[in-house]
XYZ file of C-alpha atoms in Angstrom:
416
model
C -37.538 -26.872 -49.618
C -34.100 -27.522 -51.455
C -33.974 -28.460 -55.006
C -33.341 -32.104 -55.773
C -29.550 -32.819 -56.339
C -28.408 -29.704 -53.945
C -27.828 -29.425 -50.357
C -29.953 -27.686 -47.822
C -28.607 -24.143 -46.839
C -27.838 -23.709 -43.346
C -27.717 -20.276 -41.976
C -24.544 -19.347 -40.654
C -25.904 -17.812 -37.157
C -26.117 -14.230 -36.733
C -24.656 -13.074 -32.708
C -25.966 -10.029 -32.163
C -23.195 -7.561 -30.783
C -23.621 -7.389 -27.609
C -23.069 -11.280 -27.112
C -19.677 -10.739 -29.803
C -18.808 -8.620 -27.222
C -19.611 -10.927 -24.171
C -17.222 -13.627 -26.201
C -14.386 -11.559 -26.495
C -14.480 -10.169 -22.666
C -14.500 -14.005 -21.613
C -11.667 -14.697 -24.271
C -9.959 -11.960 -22.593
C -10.552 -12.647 -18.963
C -9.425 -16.699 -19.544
C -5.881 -14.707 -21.543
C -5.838 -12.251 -18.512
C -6.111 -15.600 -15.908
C -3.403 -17.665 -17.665
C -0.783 -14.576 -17.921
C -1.153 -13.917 -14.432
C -1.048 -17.422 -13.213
C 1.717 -17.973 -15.371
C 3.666 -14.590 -13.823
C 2.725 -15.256 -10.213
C 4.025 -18.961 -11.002
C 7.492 -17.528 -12.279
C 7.390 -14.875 -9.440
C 6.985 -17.374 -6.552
C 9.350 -19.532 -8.305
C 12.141 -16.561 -7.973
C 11.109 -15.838 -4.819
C 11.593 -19.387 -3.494
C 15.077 -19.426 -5.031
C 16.429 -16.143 -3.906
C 15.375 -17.536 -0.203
C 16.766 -20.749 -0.382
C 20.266 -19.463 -2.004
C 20.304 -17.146 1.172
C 19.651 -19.713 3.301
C 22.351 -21.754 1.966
C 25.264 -19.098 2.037
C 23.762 -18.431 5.668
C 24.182 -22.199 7.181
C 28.099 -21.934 5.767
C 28.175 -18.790 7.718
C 26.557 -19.593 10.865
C 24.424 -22.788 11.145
C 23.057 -22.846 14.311
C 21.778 -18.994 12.617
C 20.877 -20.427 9.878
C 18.475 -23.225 11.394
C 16.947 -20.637 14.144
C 16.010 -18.593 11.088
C 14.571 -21.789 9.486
C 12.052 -22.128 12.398
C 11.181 -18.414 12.410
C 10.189 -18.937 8.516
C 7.961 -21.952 9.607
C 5.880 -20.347 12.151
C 5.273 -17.277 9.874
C 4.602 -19.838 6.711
C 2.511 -21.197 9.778
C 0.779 -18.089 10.644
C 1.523 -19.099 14.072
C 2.459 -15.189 15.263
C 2.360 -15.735 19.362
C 5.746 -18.127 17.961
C 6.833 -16.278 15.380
C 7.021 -13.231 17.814
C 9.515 -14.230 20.443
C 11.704 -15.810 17.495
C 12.296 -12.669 16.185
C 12.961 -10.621 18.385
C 15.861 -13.240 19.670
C 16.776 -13.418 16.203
C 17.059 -9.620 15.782
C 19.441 -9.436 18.413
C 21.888 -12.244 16.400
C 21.316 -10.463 13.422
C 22.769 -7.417 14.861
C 25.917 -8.669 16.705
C 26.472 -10.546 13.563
C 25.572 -7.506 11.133
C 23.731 -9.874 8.931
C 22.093 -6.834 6.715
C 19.310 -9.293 5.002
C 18.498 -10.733 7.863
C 18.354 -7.302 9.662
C 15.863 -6.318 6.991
C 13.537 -9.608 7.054
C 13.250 -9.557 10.813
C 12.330 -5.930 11.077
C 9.883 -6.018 8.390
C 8.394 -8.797 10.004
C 8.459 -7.285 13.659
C 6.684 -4.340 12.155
C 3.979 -6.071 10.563
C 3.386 -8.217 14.127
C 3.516 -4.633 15.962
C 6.793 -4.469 17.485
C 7.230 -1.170 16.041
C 9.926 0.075 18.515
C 12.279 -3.196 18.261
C 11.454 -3.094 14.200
C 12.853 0.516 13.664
C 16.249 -0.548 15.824
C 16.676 -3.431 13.643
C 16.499 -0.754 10.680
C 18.740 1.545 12.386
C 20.990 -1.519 13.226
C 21.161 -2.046 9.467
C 22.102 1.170 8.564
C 24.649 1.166 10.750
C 26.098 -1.494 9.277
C 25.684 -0.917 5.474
C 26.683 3.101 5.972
C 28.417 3.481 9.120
C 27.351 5.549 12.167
C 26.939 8.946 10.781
C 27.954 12.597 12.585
C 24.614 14.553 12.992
C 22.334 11.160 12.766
C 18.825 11.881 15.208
C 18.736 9.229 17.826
C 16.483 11.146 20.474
C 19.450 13.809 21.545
C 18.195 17.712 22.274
C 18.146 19.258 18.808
C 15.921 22.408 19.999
C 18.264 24.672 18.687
C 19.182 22.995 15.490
C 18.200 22.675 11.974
C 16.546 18.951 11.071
C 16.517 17.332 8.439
C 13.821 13.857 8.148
C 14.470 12.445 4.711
C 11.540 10.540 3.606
C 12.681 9.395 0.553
C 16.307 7.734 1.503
C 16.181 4.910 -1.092
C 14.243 4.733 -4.177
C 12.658 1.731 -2.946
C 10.779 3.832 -0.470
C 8.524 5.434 -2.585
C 5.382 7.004 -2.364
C 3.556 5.124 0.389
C 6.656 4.749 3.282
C 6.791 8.731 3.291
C 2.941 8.838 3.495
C 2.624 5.652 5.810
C 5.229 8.057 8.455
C 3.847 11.576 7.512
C 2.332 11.965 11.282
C 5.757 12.153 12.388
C 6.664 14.912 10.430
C 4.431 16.998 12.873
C 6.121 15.442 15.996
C 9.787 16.389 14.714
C 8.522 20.094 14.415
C 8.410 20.783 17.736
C 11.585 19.190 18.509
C 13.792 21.295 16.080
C 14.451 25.356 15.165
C 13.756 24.360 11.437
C 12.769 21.568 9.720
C 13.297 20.525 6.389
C 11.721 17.805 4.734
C 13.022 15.601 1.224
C 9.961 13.800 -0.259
C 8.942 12.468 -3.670
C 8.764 15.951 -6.192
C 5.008 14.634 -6.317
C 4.444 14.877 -2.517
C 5.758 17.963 -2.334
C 2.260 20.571 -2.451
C 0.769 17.858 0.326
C 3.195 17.741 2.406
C 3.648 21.704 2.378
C 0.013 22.338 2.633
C -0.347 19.658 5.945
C 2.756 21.245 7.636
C 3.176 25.251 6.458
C 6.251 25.372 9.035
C 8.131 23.219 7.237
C 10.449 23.439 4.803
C 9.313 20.760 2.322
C 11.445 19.792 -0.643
C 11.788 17.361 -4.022
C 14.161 14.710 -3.705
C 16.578 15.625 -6.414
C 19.452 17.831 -7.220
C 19.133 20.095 -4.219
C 19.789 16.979 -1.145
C 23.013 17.284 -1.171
C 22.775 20.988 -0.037
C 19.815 20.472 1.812
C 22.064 17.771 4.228
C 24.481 20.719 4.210
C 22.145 22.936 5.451
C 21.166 20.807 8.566
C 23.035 20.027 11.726
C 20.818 16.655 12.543
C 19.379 14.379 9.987
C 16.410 11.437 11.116
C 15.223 8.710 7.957
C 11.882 6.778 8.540
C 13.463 4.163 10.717
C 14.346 7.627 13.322
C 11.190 8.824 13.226
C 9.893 5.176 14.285
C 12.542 4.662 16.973
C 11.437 8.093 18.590
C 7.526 8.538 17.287
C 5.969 5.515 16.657
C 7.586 2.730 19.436
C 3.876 1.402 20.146
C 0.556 1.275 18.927
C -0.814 4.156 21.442
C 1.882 6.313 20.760
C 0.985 6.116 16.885
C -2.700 7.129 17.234
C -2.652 9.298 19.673
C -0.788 11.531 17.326
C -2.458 10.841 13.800
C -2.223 13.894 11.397
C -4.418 13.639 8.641
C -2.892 15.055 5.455
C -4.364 18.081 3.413
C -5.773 18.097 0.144
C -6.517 21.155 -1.801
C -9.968 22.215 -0.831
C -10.780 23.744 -3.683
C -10.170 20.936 -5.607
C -11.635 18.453 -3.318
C -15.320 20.073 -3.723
C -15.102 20.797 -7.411
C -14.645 17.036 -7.570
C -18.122 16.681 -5.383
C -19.645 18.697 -7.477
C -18.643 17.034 -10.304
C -18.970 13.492 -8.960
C -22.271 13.461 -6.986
C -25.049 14.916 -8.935
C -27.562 12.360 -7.853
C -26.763 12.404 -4.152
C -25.829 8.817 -3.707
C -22.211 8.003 -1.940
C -19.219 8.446 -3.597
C -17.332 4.878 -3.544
C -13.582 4.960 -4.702
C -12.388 1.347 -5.672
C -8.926 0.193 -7.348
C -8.171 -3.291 -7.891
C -5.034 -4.015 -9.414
C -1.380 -4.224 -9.573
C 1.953 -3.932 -11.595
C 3.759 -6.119 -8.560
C 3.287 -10.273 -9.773
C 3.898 -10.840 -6.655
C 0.442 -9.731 -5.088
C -2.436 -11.993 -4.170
C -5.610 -10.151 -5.534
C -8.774 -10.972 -6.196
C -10.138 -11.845 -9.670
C -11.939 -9.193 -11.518
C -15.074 -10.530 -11.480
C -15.017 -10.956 -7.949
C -15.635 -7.271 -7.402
C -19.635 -7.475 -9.437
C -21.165 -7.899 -6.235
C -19.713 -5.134 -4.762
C -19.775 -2.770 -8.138
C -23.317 -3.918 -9.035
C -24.999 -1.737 -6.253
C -27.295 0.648 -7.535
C -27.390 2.965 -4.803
C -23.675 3.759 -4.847
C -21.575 5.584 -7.214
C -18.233 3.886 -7.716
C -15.369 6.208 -8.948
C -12.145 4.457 -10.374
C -8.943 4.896 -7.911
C -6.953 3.030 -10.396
C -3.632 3.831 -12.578
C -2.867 2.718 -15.986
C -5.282 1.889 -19.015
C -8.177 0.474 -17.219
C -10.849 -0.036 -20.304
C -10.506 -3.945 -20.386
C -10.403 -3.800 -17.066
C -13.872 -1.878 -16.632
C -15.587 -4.283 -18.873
C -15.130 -7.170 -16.675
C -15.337 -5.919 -12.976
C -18.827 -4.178 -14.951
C -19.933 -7.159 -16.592
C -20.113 -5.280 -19.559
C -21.586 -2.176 -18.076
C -18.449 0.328 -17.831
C -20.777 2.969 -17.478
C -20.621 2.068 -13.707
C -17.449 3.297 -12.615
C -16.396 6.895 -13.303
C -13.187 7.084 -15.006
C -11.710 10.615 -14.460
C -9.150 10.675 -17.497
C -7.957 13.872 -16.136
C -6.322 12.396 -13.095
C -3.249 10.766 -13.330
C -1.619 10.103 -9.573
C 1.608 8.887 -12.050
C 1.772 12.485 -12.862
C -0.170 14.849 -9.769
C -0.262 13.088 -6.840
C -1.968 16.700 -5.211
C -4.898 16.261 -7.774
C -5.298 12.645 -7.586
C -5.049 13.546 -3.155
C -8.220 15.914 -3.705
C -9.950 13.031 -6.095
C -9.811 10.367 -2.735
C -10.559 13.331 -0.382
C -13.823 13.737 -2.835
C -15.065 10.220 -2.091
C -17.140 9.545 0.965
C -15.389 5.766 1.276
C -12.568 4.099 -0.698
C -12.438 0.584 -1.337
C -8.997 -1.036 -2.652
C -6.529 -3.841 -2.656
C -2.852 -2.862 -0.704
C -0.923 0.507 -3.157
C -0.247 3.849 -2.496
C -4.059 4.901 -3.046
C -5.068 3.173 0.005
C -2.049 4.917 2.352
C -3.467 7.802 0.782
C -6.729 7.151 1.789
C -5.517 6.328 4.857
C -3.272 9.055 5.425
C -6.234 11.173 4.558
C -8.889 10.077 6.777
C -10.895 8.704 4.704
C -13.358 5.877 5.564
C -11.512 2.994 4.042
C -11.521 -1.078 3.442
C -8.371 -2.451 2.717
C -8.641 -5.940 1.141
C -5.247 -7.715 1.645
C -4.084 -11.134 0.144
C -1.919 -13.308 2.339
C 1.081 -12.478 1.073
C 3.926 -11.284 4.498
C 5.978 -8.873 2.685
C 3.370 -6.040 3.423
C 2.918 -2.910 5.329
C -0.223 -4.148 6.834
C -0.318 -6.010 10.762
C -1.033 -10.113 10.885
C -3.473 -9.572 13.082
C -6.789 -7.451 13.814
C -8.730 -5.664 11.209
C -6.974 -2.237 12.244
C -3.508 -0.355 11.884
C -2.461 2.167 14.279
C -1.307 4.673 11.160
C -4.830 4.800 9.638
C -7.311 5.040 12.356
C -10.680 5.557 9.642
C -9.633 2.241 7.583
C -10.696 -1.154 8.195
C -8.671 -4.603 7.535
C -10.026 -7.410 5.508
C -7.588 -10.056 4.894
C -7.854 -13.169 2.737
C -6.552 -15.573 5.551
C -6.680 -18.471 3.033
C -10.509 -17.796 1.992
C -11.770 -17.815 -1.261
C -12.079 -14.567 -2.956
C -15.900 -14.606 -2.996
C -15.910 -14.468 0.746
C -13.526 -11.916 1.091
C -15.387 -9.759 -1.035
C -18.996 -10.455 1.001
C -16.733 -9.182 4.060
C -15.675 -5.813 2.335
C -18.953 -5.313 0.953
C -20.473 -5.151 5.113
C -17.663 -3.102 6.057
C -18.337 -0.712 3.567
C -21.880 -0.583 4.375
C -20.811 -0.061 8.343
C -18.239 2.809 7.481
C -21.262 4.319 4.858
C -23.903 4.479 8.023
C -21.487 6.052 10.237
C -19.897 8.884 8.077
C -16.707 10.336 8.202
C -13.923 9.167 11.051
């Protein structure tokens, strides 16, 4: 009871830790939310100019062009493909009488990702023609048996990682059309690509291209190999060549990883790109919350927030190798995937790699068209052990509940 003349005393509340640190994850995840709204919104916002600038200088160019294109970006806002189709490929063949290089580059990306492979790579070809020329030595399906090749996979910085391991099949094709081959890739490519194809000569990117082009008496880019290896869908999966991690590595990280005998599950879930539609951490609980899985993170960059959230404050769920970095050793970060008896992960280099690797894979892909992935189907010729799940204008939740039984199908029936 309080003494007469003084207030009662109320007891400040005492949260025990664990729901301090419940507070400050959903303080976190509602900062996390608004930056990335806020970034996508600025994003979209820069995208929507860039397009509409274009547009603009293109009607003063050409407007009958310019208004064909209009309709082609309507049926693919649409996601009407069986019109989008035949619009593009008329389109392509403007764009390259005209040598309209952005539109040679919009209209092949999107033939590729509707499966016109063949017509997508001569649109690619078209546009190198027209930015650099026709070039002496250039690979355009002439006999080279007694020649030295060169198929630089790595043309552009923009090509990265994943467009040398998206075409890497190919590499084995152009072997057995040249004396020698020698092959430019990313430095960090370099022991993979050497390991899956001993014949080859495989080199960094770097200094030494200049004398390696000097060296060669036929050169072929990605959009060669496509013309000549990868025209159709058959064509690309008949020849699949799986790419070759260390071995040694591969079951040290077995051993390592899967004491208790339960699957191996590799997830990743973000992105540095704004432009990406992914789902929300907390979308991925279901899916990380099954007890008779071991989940192993795929994922680059600090990742400890991250791990709270997608755990529901149980980080302890996911494995999180610190000693791979795939910024650093692509080779080591190859044998971690090969380790894991499925991978689960949004659209970045780890799931080519997967891919590229055989691994039993689920691809989760936002709606987004400037992607490597096809409109349609749940499959892509280039990785014949993954499976597509695509947003198509779901929520999240559902999305999710889709990867989850995919998983569980490519679990029960083992490796490709």
């Amino acid at each position: 009871m309080a003494a007469p003349g003084r207030r009662p005393c109320r007891r400040r509340p005492i949260w025990p830790s664990t729901s301090s640190g419940y507070l400050e994850m959903a303080d976190s995840q509602i900062l996390r939310g608004i930056r990335r709204v806020a970034t996508l919104a600025g994003y979209r916002y820069k995208v929507w100019f860039r397009r509409h600038r274009r547009q603009l200088f293109l009607r003063l160019r050409d407007g009958d062009l310019a208004v064909q294109m209009a309709d082609y970006r309507q049926s693919v806002e649409d996601r009407d493909w069986q019109a989008a189709l035949p619009k593009a490929l008329a389109l392509g063949s403007r764009a390259k009488e005209k040598g309209e290089v952005r539109l040679l580059d919009e209209l092949g990306q999107g033939l590729m990702r509707m499966g016109a492979y063949g017509p997508a790579a001569e649109l690619k070809i078209a546009r190198r023609h027209v930015v650099q020329g026709r070039s002496d030595g250039e690979w355009l399906g002439q006999d080279i048996s007694g020649k030295v090749l060169l198929v630089d996979l790595m043309e552009t910085e923009k090509q990265g990682l994943a467009t040398a391991i998206h075409h890497a099949s190919s590499v084995g094709r152009a072997l057995a059309s040249a004396a020698r081959v020698i092959v430019l890739v990313e430095h960090r490519l370099v022991p993979l690509f050497q390991r899956t194809f001993p014949v080859a000569d495989v080199r960094p990117v770097g200094p030494g291209k200049k004398q390696a082009y000097a060296e060669a008496q036929a050169f072929a880019g990605v959009q060669h190999l496509t013309a000549l290896f990868e025209a159709d869908e058959r064509a690309i999966r008949a020849h699949f060549t799986p790419l070759k991690p260390d071995p040694q590595r591969v079951a040290e990280f077995r051993a390592r990883y899967r004491k208790d005998g339960r699957p191996l599950v590799g997830v990743a879930w973000g992105s540095s790109n704004p432009g990406k539609d992914l789902p929300p951490l907390t979308a991925w609980r279901g899916l990380i919350g099954q007890p008779d899985l071991n989940f192993v993170s795929l994922q680059y960059g600090p990742i400890e927030n991250d791990l709270k959230v997608l755990t529901d404050g149980m980080p302890e769920r996911i494995l999180y190798d610190r000693t791979v970095d795939q910024l650093v050793d692509m080779d080591l970060f190859a044998a971690q995937v090969a380790a894991m008896d499925a991978v689960v992960t949004i659209s970045n280099t780890g799931a080519h790699l997967a891919g590229a690797l055989g691994i039993p894979s689920v691809f989760i892909l936002g709606d987004g068209f400037k992607r490597s992935w096809p409109v349609e189907g749940d499959r892509t010729p280039y990785y014949p052990s993954a499976v597509l799940v695509s947003k198509k204008e779901r929520p999240w939740p559902a999305v999710m509940e889709e990867a989850e039984q995919n998983l569980a199908r490519k679990l029960i029936a083992g490796p490709a």
